[in-house]
XYZ file of C-alpha atoms in Angstrom:
741
model
C 120.644 101.709 182.087
C 124.226 100.519 181.404
C 125.720 97.774 183.591
C 128.437 98.986 186.077
C 132.027 98.068 185.350
C 133.930 95.835 187.886
C 137.635 95.810 188.469
C 139.655 92.579 188.221
C 139.410 89.467 186.152
C 135.972 88.483 187.275
C 134.591 91.752 186.039
C 135.202 90.970 182.376
C 132.116 90.919 180.182
C 132.019 88.364 177.429
C 131.797 89.673 173.919
C 130.928 86.999 171.458
C 133.348 86.504 168.614
C 136.461 88.142 170.218
C 139.852 86.689 171.379
C 139.208 87.655 174.998
C 138.155 84.112 175.952
C 141.581 82.662 175.048
C 143.270 85.528 176.751
C 141.222 85.010 179.894
C 142.346 81.341 180.308
C 146.033 81.969 179.816
C 146.309 84.931 182.122
C 145.967 82.878 185.310
C 149.607 81.521 185.390
C 151.465 84.532 184.193
C 153.337 87.208 186.106
C 152.491 90.862 185.904
C 155.196 91.470 183.414
C 154.208 88.527 181.331
C 150.685 89.779 181.501
C 151.763 93.100 180.082
C 153.792 91.462 177.326
C 150.978 89.100 176.555
C 148.533 91.960 176.507
C 150.649 93.850 174.025
C 150.896 90.783 171.817
C 147.239 90.125 172.056
C 146.400 93.697 171.090
C 148.788 93.467 168.190
C 147.319 90.192 167.004
C 143.679 91.159 167.485
C 142.072 92.396 164.271
C 141.439 96.065 164.031
C 137.970 97.223 165.137
C 137.517 99.367 162.077
C 134.700 97.118 160.894
C 132.778 98.195 163.962
C 133.485 101.799 163.166
C 132.225 101.351 159.660
C 129.155 99.366 160.686
C 128.281 101.705 163.547
C 129.307 105.191 162.495
C 127.532 106.692 165.506
C 130.304 105.359 167.743
C 132.162 108.576 167.152
C 129.732 110.275 169.531
C 131.153 108.239 172.430
C 134.695 109.549 172.412
C 137.466 107.571 174.207
C 139.826 110.524 174.428
C 137.782 112.600 176.841
C 137.077 111.950 180.510
C 137.024 108.287 181.571
C 134.259 106.433 179.948
C 132.648 103.053 180.322
C 133.871 102.321 176.836
C 137.587 103.096 177.631
C 140.191 100.714 179.186
C 139.934 100.182 182.918
C 142.755 100.731 185.324
C 143.758 97.085 184.822
C 143.838 97.515 181.092
C 140.596 95.646 180.663
C 137.919 96.503 178.150
C 134.292 96.525 179.152
C 131.563 95.474 176.722
C 130.961 97.833 173.840
C 127.310 98.868 173.482
C 127.549 98.633 169.711
C 129.075 95.219 169.566
C 127.296 92.819 167.272
C 125.326 89.962 168.775
C 124.282 91.577 172.095
C 120.501 92.186 172.534
C 121.236 94.888 175.062
C 123.513 96.691 172.631
C 120.833 96.699 169.970
C 118.335 98.140 172.466
C 120.744 100.926 173.418
C 121.333 101.735 169.768
C 117.602 101.933 169.070
C 117.045 104.249 172.042
C 119.873 106.490 170.891
C 118.514 106.693 167.358
C 115.054 107.490 168.727
C 116.376 110.304 170.890
C 118.325 111.731 167.993
C 115.247 111.609 165.748
C 113.136 113.395 168.352
C 115.790 116.081 168.682
C 115.801 116.616 164.912
C 111.984 116.803 164.843
C 111.948 119.430 167.604
C 114.570 121.478 165.783
C 112.629 121.310 162.519
C 109.358 122.203 164.292
C 110.883 125.231 165.997
C 112.412 126.362 162.726
C 109.101 125.973 160.891
C 107.236 127.816 163.645
C 109.736 130.652 163.470
C 109.337 131.070 159.712
C 105.497 130.756 160.012
C 105.508 133.554 162.606
C 107.533 135.739 160.263
C 105.146 135.011 157.388
C 102.116 135.866 159.564
C 103.512 139.339 160.155
C 103.542 139.945 156.404
C 100.225 138.272 155.584
C 96.803 139.742 156.111
C 95.265 138.266 159.258
C 91.812 138.986 157.876
C 92.602 137.001 154.728
C 93.716 134.015 156.786
C 90.551 134.081 158.898
C 88.469 134.546 155.762
C 90.048 131.540 154.048
C 89.665 129.438 157.189
C 85.991 130.342 157.411
C 85.447 129.426 153.766
C 87.087 126.037 154.286
C 84.999 125.467 157.420
C 81.759 126.386 155.667
C 82.610 124.223 152.672
C 83.373 121.316 154.987
C 80.045 121.710 156.777
C 78.238 121.956 153.456
C 79.937 118.813 152.223
C 79.044 116.986 155.420
C 75.429 118.035 155.034
C 75.460 116.845 151.434
C 76.963 113.537 152.520
C 74.251 113.210 155.144
C 71.577 113.854 152.542
C 73.143 111.437 150.088
C 73.204 108.762 152.763
C 69.429 108.928 152.780
C 69.391 107.544 149.260
C 66.118 107.848 147.406
C 64.474 109.672 150.335
C 66.580 112.749 149.619
C 64.250 114.059 146.917
C 61.061 112.696 148.426
C 58.602 115.371 149.453
C 57.700 115.578 153.121
C 54.231 114.238 153.845
C 51.425 116.239 155.390
C 50.491 115.557 158.986
C 47.371 113.349 158.750
C 45.722 114.106 162.077
C 43.261 116.961 162.190
C 44.590 117.864 165.644
C 48.009 118.576 164.129
C 46.751 121.804 162.550
C 47.256 123.452 165.978
C 50.125 121.224 167.060
C 52.734 122.634 169.467
C 55.679 120.303 170.231
C 57.072 119.966 173.762
C 53.708 120.637 175.464
C 51.797 117.507 176.431
C 49.599 118.164 179.446
C 48.166 114.624 179.454
C 51.594 113.035 179.540
C 52.798 115.430 182.244
C 49.788 114.602 184.398
C 50.557 110.911 183.975
C 54.107 111.617 185.158
C 52.751 113.132 188.357
C 52.876 116.849 187.567
C 50.066 118.890 189.150
C 49.079 122.328 190.488
C 50.024 124.030 187.247
C 53.293 122.142 186.768
C 51.632 120.002 184.094
C 51.927 123.020 181.762
C 55.708 122.841 181.901
C 57.616 122.564 178.643
C 59.270 119.168 178.081
C 61.335 118.868 174.896
C 62.801 115.441 174.307
C 63.194 112.887 171.574
C 59.978 112.236 169.738
C 58.525 115.658 170.570
C 58.538 116.677 166.896
C 56.334 115.584 164.021
C 58.359 115.094 160.844
C 55.566 116.272 158.608
C 54.040 119.474 157.238
C 51.273 121.026 159.316
C 48.274 121.879 157.153
C 45.996 124.805 157.986
C 42.416 124.135 159.140
C 39.829 123.112 156.574
C 38.262 126.567 156.235
C 41.391 128.617 156.872
C 41.253 132.146 155.462
C 43.954 134.748 154.934
C 43.984 137.219 157.889
C 42.740 140.749 157.330
C 45.254 143.495 156.930
C 46.062 145.790 159.828
C 44.561 147.689 161.491
C 41.353 145.779 160.668
C 43.018 142.434 161.334
C 44.012 143.547 164.812
C 40.365 143.803 165.869
C 38.696 141.140 163.681
C 39.848 137.559 163.044
C 38.323 134.539 161.294
C 36.864 131.907 163.629
C 38.040 129.089 161.352
C 41.691 130.135 161.742
C 41.894 129.299 165.458
C 40.718 126.502 167.692
C 38.010 127.869 169.980
C 34.435 127.026 170.820
C 31.486 129.362 171.208
C 31.346 128.498 174.899
C 35.000 129.517 175.340
C 34.275 132.829 173.629
C 31.412 133.577 175.995
C 33.031 132.202 179.170
C 34.538 134.475 181.779
C 38.201 134.506 182.584
C 40.825 137.171 182.317
C 39.490 140.708 182.433
C 40.739 141.461 178.928
C 39.731 137.986 177.749
C 36.072 138.993 177.979
C 36.492 141.901 175.577
C 35.411 139.964 172.486
C 32.250 139.166 170.560
C 31.328 136.287 168.232
C 29.811 137.501 164.966
C 28.995 134.642 162.556
C 32.356 133.603 161.069
C 34.369 136.324 162.805
C 35.536 137.189 166.304
C 35.465 140.890 167.001
C 37.531 142.486 169.768
C 36.122 145.737 171.049
C 38.051 148.414 172.876
C 34.783 149.578 174.400
C 31.438 147.942 175.032
C 28.123 148.723 176.677
C 28.405 145.519 178.725
C 31.570 146.452 180.631
C 34.224 149.115 180.896
C 36.492 148.998 177.883
C 40.229 148.464 177.818
C 40.689 152.140 176.970
C 39.133 153.189 180.276
C 41.125 150.511 182.087
C 44.490 151.637 180.697
C 43.521 155.250 181.374
C 42.871 154.320 185.004
C 46.325 152.711 185.342
C 47.981 155.826 183.936
C 46.192 158.048 186.443
C 47.169 155.747 189.317
C 50.820 156.199 188.329
C 50.323 159.965 188.231
C 50.016 160.441 184.475
C 47.348 162.230 182.513
C 46.536 159.215 180.325
C 48.116 156.151 178.755
C 49.707 158.278 176.017
C 52.116 159.557 178.684
C 53.507 156.112 179.527
C 56.380 156.829 177.141
C 57.338 160.000 179.028
C 57.328 158.013 182.282
C 59.939 155.606 180.874
C 57.526 152.805 179.959
C 58.030 151.207 176.547
C 57.896 147.392 176.941
C 55.255 145.546 178.973
C 54.991 141.870 179.909
C 51.313 140.945 180.014
C 50.935 137.761 182.061
C 47.857 135.712 181.207
C 46.935 138.326 178.658
C 43.468 137.107 177.778
C 43.312 137.658 174.042
C 45.691 140.598 173.888
C 43.235 143.512 174.049
C 45.365 145.429 176.565
C 48.418 145.214 174.302
C 46.380 145.905 171.164
C 45.149 149.196 172.605
C 48.610 150.268 173.778
C 50.247 149.347 170.443
C 48.790 152.521 168.935
C 50.524 154.449 171.762
C 53.946 153.081 170.663
C 53.991 150.683 173.599
C 55.071 147.104 172.934
C 53.309 144.455 175.013
C 54.487 140.845 175.109
C 51.752 138.380 176.027
C 52.658 135.162 177.811
C 50.258 132.427 178.897
C 50.182 128.688 179.471
C 49.735 126.243 176.637
C 46.045 125.609 175.939
C 44.804 122.976 173.504
C 41.683 125.039 172.739
C 40.732 128.647 173.264
C 44.395 129.589 173.564
C 45.161 133.131 174.642
C 48.500 133.026 172.825
C 47.058 131.671 169.561
C 44.293 134.267 169.347
C 46.672 137.080 170.259
C 49.089 136.021 167.512
C 46.227 135.670 165.038
C 45.520 139.333 165.741
C 49.140 139.993 164.780
C 50.246 140.939 168.307
C 53.346 139.781 170.246
C 52.762 136.586 172.224
C 54.438 133.319 173.188
C 53.766 130.359 175.443
C 55.327 130.766 178.868
C 54.726 129.566 182.409
C 55.779 130.756 185.855
C 55.362 127.352 187.445
C 58.807 125.729 187.493
C 61.390 127.654 185.488
C 62.480 131.221 184.963
C 61.119 132.816 181.819
C 63.676 133.008 178.971
C 64.273 136.734 179.387
C 67.227 138.488 181.033
C 66.959 140.202 184.386
C 65.798 143.847 184.185
C 63.949 143.349 180.884
C 60.550 145.078 181.130
C 59.302 148.482 182.218
C 55.953 147.132 183.398
C 54.422 143.774 184.337
C 50.651 143.464 184.036
C 48.381 140.786 185.466
C 44.601 141.236 185.196
C 42.989 138.148 186.740
C 45.794 136.210 185.127
C 45.387 133.073 187.210
C 48.742 133.299 189.036
C 48.522 132.670 192.780
C 51.211 135.113 193.815
C 51.136 133.990 197.440
C 51.966 130.362 196.622
C 55.397 128.710 197.030
C 56.527 131.306 199.566
C 56.192 134.163 197.085
C 58.705 132.806 194.565
C 56.525 133.972 191.636
C 56.794 137.548 192.918
C 60.573 137.132 193.087
C 60.571 136.134 189.406
C 58.416 139.161 188.588
C 60.934 141.353 190.420
C 63.783 139.846 188.395
C 62.107 140.801 185.134
C 61.278 144.377 186.180
C 63.686 147.214 185.534
C 64.501 149.565 188.419
C 61.601 151.968 188.845
C 59.319 149.721 186.784
C 55.670 149.054 187.623
C 53.813 145.923 188.652
C 50.072 146.232 187.913
C 47.745 143.624 189.428
C 43.969 143.455 189.037
C 42.280 140.809 191.166
C 39.266 140.403 193.503
C 41.794 139.331 196.138
C 42.802 142.961 196.635
C 39.282 143.673 197.954
C 39.041 140.515 200.038
C 36.269 140.166 202.586
C 36.731 136.680 204.073
C 39.553 135.835 206.462
C 41.353 133.430 204.162
C 41.579 135.916 201.274
C 42.485 138.752 203.634
C 45.367 136.613 204.891
C 46.523 135.941 201.345
C 46.319 139.626 200.415
C 48.287 140.661 203.507
C 51.015 138.146 202.628
C 51.346 139.532 199.093
C 51.371 143.140 200.291
C 54.018 142.462 202.960
C 56.134 140.368 200.597
C 56.078 143.151 197.986
C 57.287 145.577 200.626
C 60.175 143.242 201.493
C 61.084 143.193 197.781
C 61.501 146.970 198.060
C 58.345 147.634 196.046
C 56.474 150.813 196.851
C 52.672 150.685 196.858
C 51.880 153.544 194.464
C 48.093 153.356 194.385
C 45.080 151.090 194.851
C 41.664 151.594 193.260
C 38.949 148.983 193.529
C 40.543 145.704 192.341
C 43.653 147.255 190.784
C 46.932 147.779 192.652
C 50.105 149.412 191.293
C 53.551 148.902 192.828
C 56.835 150.510 191.790
C 60.132 148.627 192.083
C 62.878 150.514 193.883
C 65.509 152.238 191.767
C 67.998 152.392 194.673
C 70.108 149.379 195.606
C 70.544 150.777 199.106
C 66.943 149.788 199.865
C 67.920 146.125 200.118
C 70.587 146.726 202.766
C 68.207 148.880 204.812
C 65.685 146.072 205.293
C 65.316 144.360 208.618
C 67.461 141.201 208.852
C 65.550 138.175 207.594
C 62.590 140.266 206.461
C 62.734 139.325 202.781
C 64.542 137.364 200.072
C 68.311 137.705 200.059
C 70.297 139.089 197.137
C 71.527 136.541 194.616
C 75.198 135.706 194.623
C 77.131 136.359 191.443
C 76.948 132.694 190.442
C 73.145 132.685 190.733
C 72.532 136.096 189.143
C 72.432 134.834 185.551
C 71.938 137.433 182.813
C 69.790 135.314 180.503
C 68.475 132.052 181.930
C 67.518 129.094 179.809
C 65.752 126.159 181.461
C 66.860 127.539 184.822
C 64.754 126.745 187.913
C 63.038 129.586 189.724
C 65.351 131.335 192.189
C 64.277 132.535 195.631
C 66.801 135.391 195.668
C 66.643 138.927 194.268
C 68.500 139.136 190.943
C 69.865 141.947 188.805
C 71.492 144.013 191.552
C 74.995 143.221 190.282
C 74.200 143.988 186.665
C 75.736 146.953 184.847
C 72.312 147.389 183.258
C 70.785 148.580 186.561
C 69.433 151.879 185.177
C 66.111 153.350 186.413
C 63.501 153.604 183.651
C 63.137 157.365 184.123
C 66.864 157.816 183.505
C 66.759 156.001 180.179
C 66.110 157.810 176.935
C 62.430 157.819 175.978
C 61.158 156.003 172.927
C 62.107 156.110 170.059
C 65.469 157.559 171.126
C 65.941 154.512 173.352
C 66.593 152.296 170.330
C 69.880 154.171 169.785
C 71.956 153.237 172.807
C 74.555 155.706 174.022
C 78.221 155.046 174.619
C 77.861 154.067 178.275
C 74.941 151.738 177.599
C 76.842 150.032 174.803
C 79.871 149.640 177.063
C 77.681 147.724 179.506
C 76.995 145.289 176.674
C 80.633 145.056 175.606
C 80.057 146.927 172.347
C 81.210 150.218 170.835
C 79.552 153.082 169.006
C 81.447 152.201 165.839
C 80.232 148.584 165.779
C 76.700 149.665 166.637
C 76.600 152.303 163.886
C 78.082 149.910 161.332
C 75.448 147.301 162.182
C 72.687 149.882 161.781
C 73.862 151.002 158.346
C 74.213 147.414 157.214
C 70.606 146.624 158.057
C 69.228 149.802 156.520
C 70.801 148.760 153.241
C 69.601 145.176 153.674
C 65.963 146.193 154.265
C 66.047 148.449 151.202
C 67.360 145.535 149.150
C 64.713 143.215 150.555
C 61.895 145.533 149.486
C 63.465 145.998 146.055
C 63.660 142.236 145.704
C 60.163 141.423 146.942
C 58.166 144.283 145.415
C 58.225 143.000 141.806
C 57.139 139.573 143.044
C 54.384 140.900 145.282
C 52.949 143.236 142.690
C 53.458 140.985 139.687
C 49.687 140.472 139.371
C 48.734 144.113 139.942
C 47.736 146.311 136.994
C 50.057 149.175 136.240
C 50.770 151.450 133.373
C 53.491 150.391 130.953
C 56.860 151.703 132.099
C 55.757 152.358 135.678
C 57.928 151.056 138.468
C 56.617 148.603 141.023
C 55.155 150.430 144.003
C 56.727 150.148 147.425
C 54.978 147.825 149.857
C 52.531 149.766 152.034
C 53.408 150.385 155.658
C 50.841 147.867 156.919
C 51.568 145.060 154.462
C 53.626 143.190 157.063
C 52.437 142.604 160.620
C 55.200 140.610 162.261
C 58.603 139.085 161.561
C 60.451 136.233 163.237
C 64.166 137.032 163.176
C 65.821 133.728 164.053
C 69.299 135.193 164.657
C 68.711 138.803 165.613
C 72.270 139.916 166.504
C 71.911 143.543 167.784
C 68.295 143.828 166.635
C 69.357 145.734 163.518
C 66.609 144.338 161.277
C 63.973 145.426 163.807
C 65.411 148.937 163.952
C 65.687 149.273 160.170
C 62.078 148.171 159.618
C 60.809 150.778 162.073
C 62.937 153.516 160.529
C 61.402 152.788 157.120
C 57.970 153.466 158.609
C 56.695 149.890 158.601
C 53.896 149.101 161.054
C 55.509 145.868 162.201
C 56.931 144.225 165.290
C 59.776 141.710 165.310
C 60.290 138.704 167.544
C 64.054 138.928 168.008
C 65.373 135.456 168.785
C 68.889 134.999 170.147
C 70.124 131.409 169.660
C 71.633 129.768 172.718
C 74.466 128.518 170.492
C 75.780 132.036 169.824
C 76.667 135.282 171.613
C 73.994 136.565 173.984
C 72.767 139.860 172.525
C 69.304 139.608 174.101
C 69.949 142.118 176.929
C 70.980 144.716 174.345
C 67.911 144.020 172.207
C 65.548 144.448 175.142
C 67.349 147.578 176.339
C 66.682 149.069 172.888
C 62.946 148.794 173.513
C 62.339 145.706 171.379
C 61.006 142.285 172.353
C 62.893 139.037 172.059
C 63.693 135.705 173.622
C 66.529 133.231 174.118
C 65.966 129.954 172.267
C 67.627 126.713 171.187
C 66.718 126.111 167.530
C 67.151 122.363 167.925
C 63.882 122.585 169.854
C 60.452 123.740 168.730
C 59.678 127.422 169.280
C 57.029 127.915 172.032
C 54.178 129.083 169.847
C 51.322 127.819 167.683
C 51.410 127.101 163.930
C 50.973 129.955 161.450
C 52.201 132.678 163.814
C 54.436 134.850 161.587
C 54.156 136.577 158.223
C 57.881 136.511 157.451
C 60.806 134.490 158.793
C 64.322 135.895 158.516
C 67.699 134.423 159.445
C 71.139 135.914 158.904
C 74.068 133.578 159.523
C 71.972 131.065 161.453
C 73.036 128.111 159.300
C 76.712 128.893 159.850
C 76.139 129.342 163.575
C 74.291 126.064 163.983
C 76.749 124.225 161.743
C 79.603 125.190 164.063
C 77.905 123.345 166.926
C 77.526 119.634 167.453
C 74.674 118.586 165.213
C 71.925 117.590 167.603
C 69.381 118.263 164.878
C 69.317 118.272 161.090
C 68.797 121.022 158.574
C 65.477 119.423 157.683
C 64.356 119.706 161.322
C 65.065 123.422 161.215
C 63.183 123.940 157.958
C 60.175 121.937 159.151
C 59.959 124.181 162.190
C 60.102 127.274 159.985
C 57.253 125.849 157.915
C 55.191 125.269 161.061
C 55.698 128.832 162.296
C 55.035 130.532 158.955
C 51.664 131.635 157.641
C 50.989 130.497 154.061
C 51.161 132.878 151.140
C 48.339 135.374 150.760
C 46.591 134.795 147.467
C 45.410 138.223 146.358
C 42.343 138.406 144.081
C 42.831 141.072 141.420
C 41.119 142.107 138.218
C 43.102 142.877 135.098
C 41.009 143.306 131.917
C 42.337 146.585 130.510
C 44.025 146.765 127.124
C 46.830 149.250 126.692
C 45.965 150.123 123.104
C 42.366 151.271 123.718
C 41.191 154.903 124.116
C 39.564 154.055 127.431
C 42.671 152.436 128.907
C 43.357 155.368 131.260
C 39.903 155.360 132.853
C 39.948 151.571 132.930
C 43.198 151.540 134.906
C 41.851 154.155 137.297
C 38.757 152.067 137.974
C 40.794 148.885 138.376
C 43.193 150.546 140.780
C 40.212 151.633 142.874
C 38.688 148.141 142.848
C 41.972 146.436 143.654
C 42.672 148.974 146.383
C 39.469 147.814 148.071
C 40.345 144.166 147.495
C 43.806 144.696 148.931
C 42.259 145.495 152.313
C 41.025 141.917 152.541
C 44.419 140.277 152.914
C 48.050 140.684 153.864
C 50.180 140.452 150.733
C 53.586 140.010 152.318
C 52.932 136.673 153.973
C 54.536 133.257 153.820
C 58.039 134.512 152.987
C 61.395 133.192 154.175
C 64.646 135.116 153.691
C 67.873 133.331 154.607
C 71.237 135.048 154.295
C 74.310 132.883 154.705
C 77.426 131.529 153.041
C 77.057 130.482 149.430
C 77.840 126.836 150.188
C 75.208 126.523 152.913
C 72.586 128.383 150.862
C 73.059 125.972 147.969
C 72.737 123.015 150.348
C 69.553 124.506 151.803
C 67.985 125.117 148.426
C 67.723 121.380 147.803
C 65.480 121.022 150.844
C 62.921 123.606 149.754
C 61.500 121.297 147.080
C 60.799 118.665 149.718
C 58.781 121.260 151.639
C 56.898 122.327 148.496
C 58.271 125.874 148.804
C 58.939 128.173 145.887
C 62.589 129.178 146.185
C 65.266 131.138 144.403
C 68.901 131.919 145.183
C 69.879 135.578 144.867
C 73.450 136.857 144.623
C 74.514 139.753 146.820
C 76.430 142.286 144.755
C 78.417 143.702 147.663
C 79.403 140.288 149.018
C 80.438 137.436 146.765
C 80.847 135.035 149.687
C 77.201 135.186 150.787
C 73.879 134.597 149.067
C 70.189 134.990 149.769
C 67.681 132.182 149.710
C 64.206 133.659 149.182
C 61.311 131.232 149.615
C 57.540 131.332 149.835
C 55.323 128.815 151.560
C 52.292 127.992 149.376
C 48.715 128.043 150.610
C 47.700 124.379 150.417
C 44.145 123.900 151.567
C 43.168 120.865 153.571
C 40.670 118.784 151.655
C 37.565 117.417 153.349
C 38.858 113.882 152.859
C 42.106 114.783 154.619
C 40.339 116.002 157.732
C 37.937 113.084 157.982
């Protein structure tokens, strides 16, 4: 701030190097006139200030000809100090501030001008091209960062990953440690809770059991599995438990699952009974009643879902982690949908209104515990009009304690607006209301309240159990009987897509894209699969049979297009559609299409046992994960894929025919017959990984496959030069006796 000017002699400010000091001493004894004369002489004798003008050209901005200024003469003819006068620290500070302000003004002007011209150029440049180039730069940057990270490892970059040495690791599931949870004080079922933290992974390759054998092809493999492939004891096979868990027999080196047995009513009769209780002729009419997807809680070994699979019903099995005799492991070994899940502490990783039916046959859940909160979670998962089927001795209670428990469950279900449809022996069927008005018609305080909007989360992940009724505010509140029946349900209509924020055009485009992709996948894999099969010279490779593939893990499922395309090609396969938590949440759409899926964070281990899937597929997952903060490495992701994937299926074939012999034709016919029989012993399309992503990330990923001992090749995509395929196969490496000792 400039110093104020003062009138009179005492107000003069000294300027070093001027004649004002001499003038100041002489002025005391002079008259006014003499002062004026002296002032004129002094001005005439004082050197011109042009040197200041030359040295400080910016003085022109402080004009002395305009309104009175602090730099002009005062009323007494006195001059105040000039801010640009040499030798004054304050003057230099003022000059610096002025130059700074001027520079900032010029910068702002230049920035506005540049922004204006950039805006004009944007209007004439393709927006898509700009986004495309930005994405390429981003992907290249991520790829370079990954390469730098790998290079920082030095010699360990090319070192192969070691095998897990412990025999127990062959059935290792990260994040589930019951012993540790018990030590931390968890009890009453809470010890089964999933705890993923640092150190929960093993940075090694999980080997199969010593006597592991390739699973049998469907449908044989659905009913017969090898004992050596799972961890189970003879006592666990013969022990009682879930109703469907007892539907199995141990036969030498195999476990056989029977749909009917002389020892007890079979699962076919059981499912037929449920259909009749609902008012249907048999279980084949579940589809017409709006039932397509079923959540089987504590599923035993999957016999209920295995029987209904042939009826085009898709049953997802969930059960607690078990170190031995696992329901989930045996169900997956049969090639059926299953994953580890628990009702104890957290909501299951499915959206509200996800399943048409929930089934619990002696599943071990105490539905009356914790004030009925487990029933509230079951209600959240059920679609309007869906069915809750419960088989338990508690429904036919005789003692007072069990009668009290049964009455609590029955009354609580009524307060949830469930209608008791039927009860026969130990089985009870309820139907969830399809009218929201039911909740407002309840007596005040008679049941759980409705969730507020902040608590009614579409797809929970690690969310505690809620004691309120969810899903009532969702746009997906559509009764199951008003939805299209399967398979038409997989093609959502305009209104259903609008509820998911999508359009018919985007949906149709996604469908066509995946039809073409699946065709290309088969064309790519068929020559590899059938490379050791005899064929006549000039013949094309045959198409993979419908039952060559049992299940697929799609790690970034988008709309579920891969699942839909596989079914439309006639493949007898189910897909676990995984929606990463790091991307858009398409899981509600996937489940509304009649598929199964789950929300998951790929920086954590997937809740399942080793060797669960025949094929692993991921489209754009590397790009998606690279855009997030890197809480895990690319190697972590690939090690998890290796753990989840079954090894390649080595197919024994015979090829002794010579093309130039007269008997070549009959020889080929005989060999084709023999190999046709042999082909029933194994699943050919097993142990494969297909990754589709940007070219830069695919090339970075290829370097890791050698460390995992995978066979890998990079394949160009003709219709898209910016993306590539990485096709890999996990080899079947047998555990040696010395390794397991």
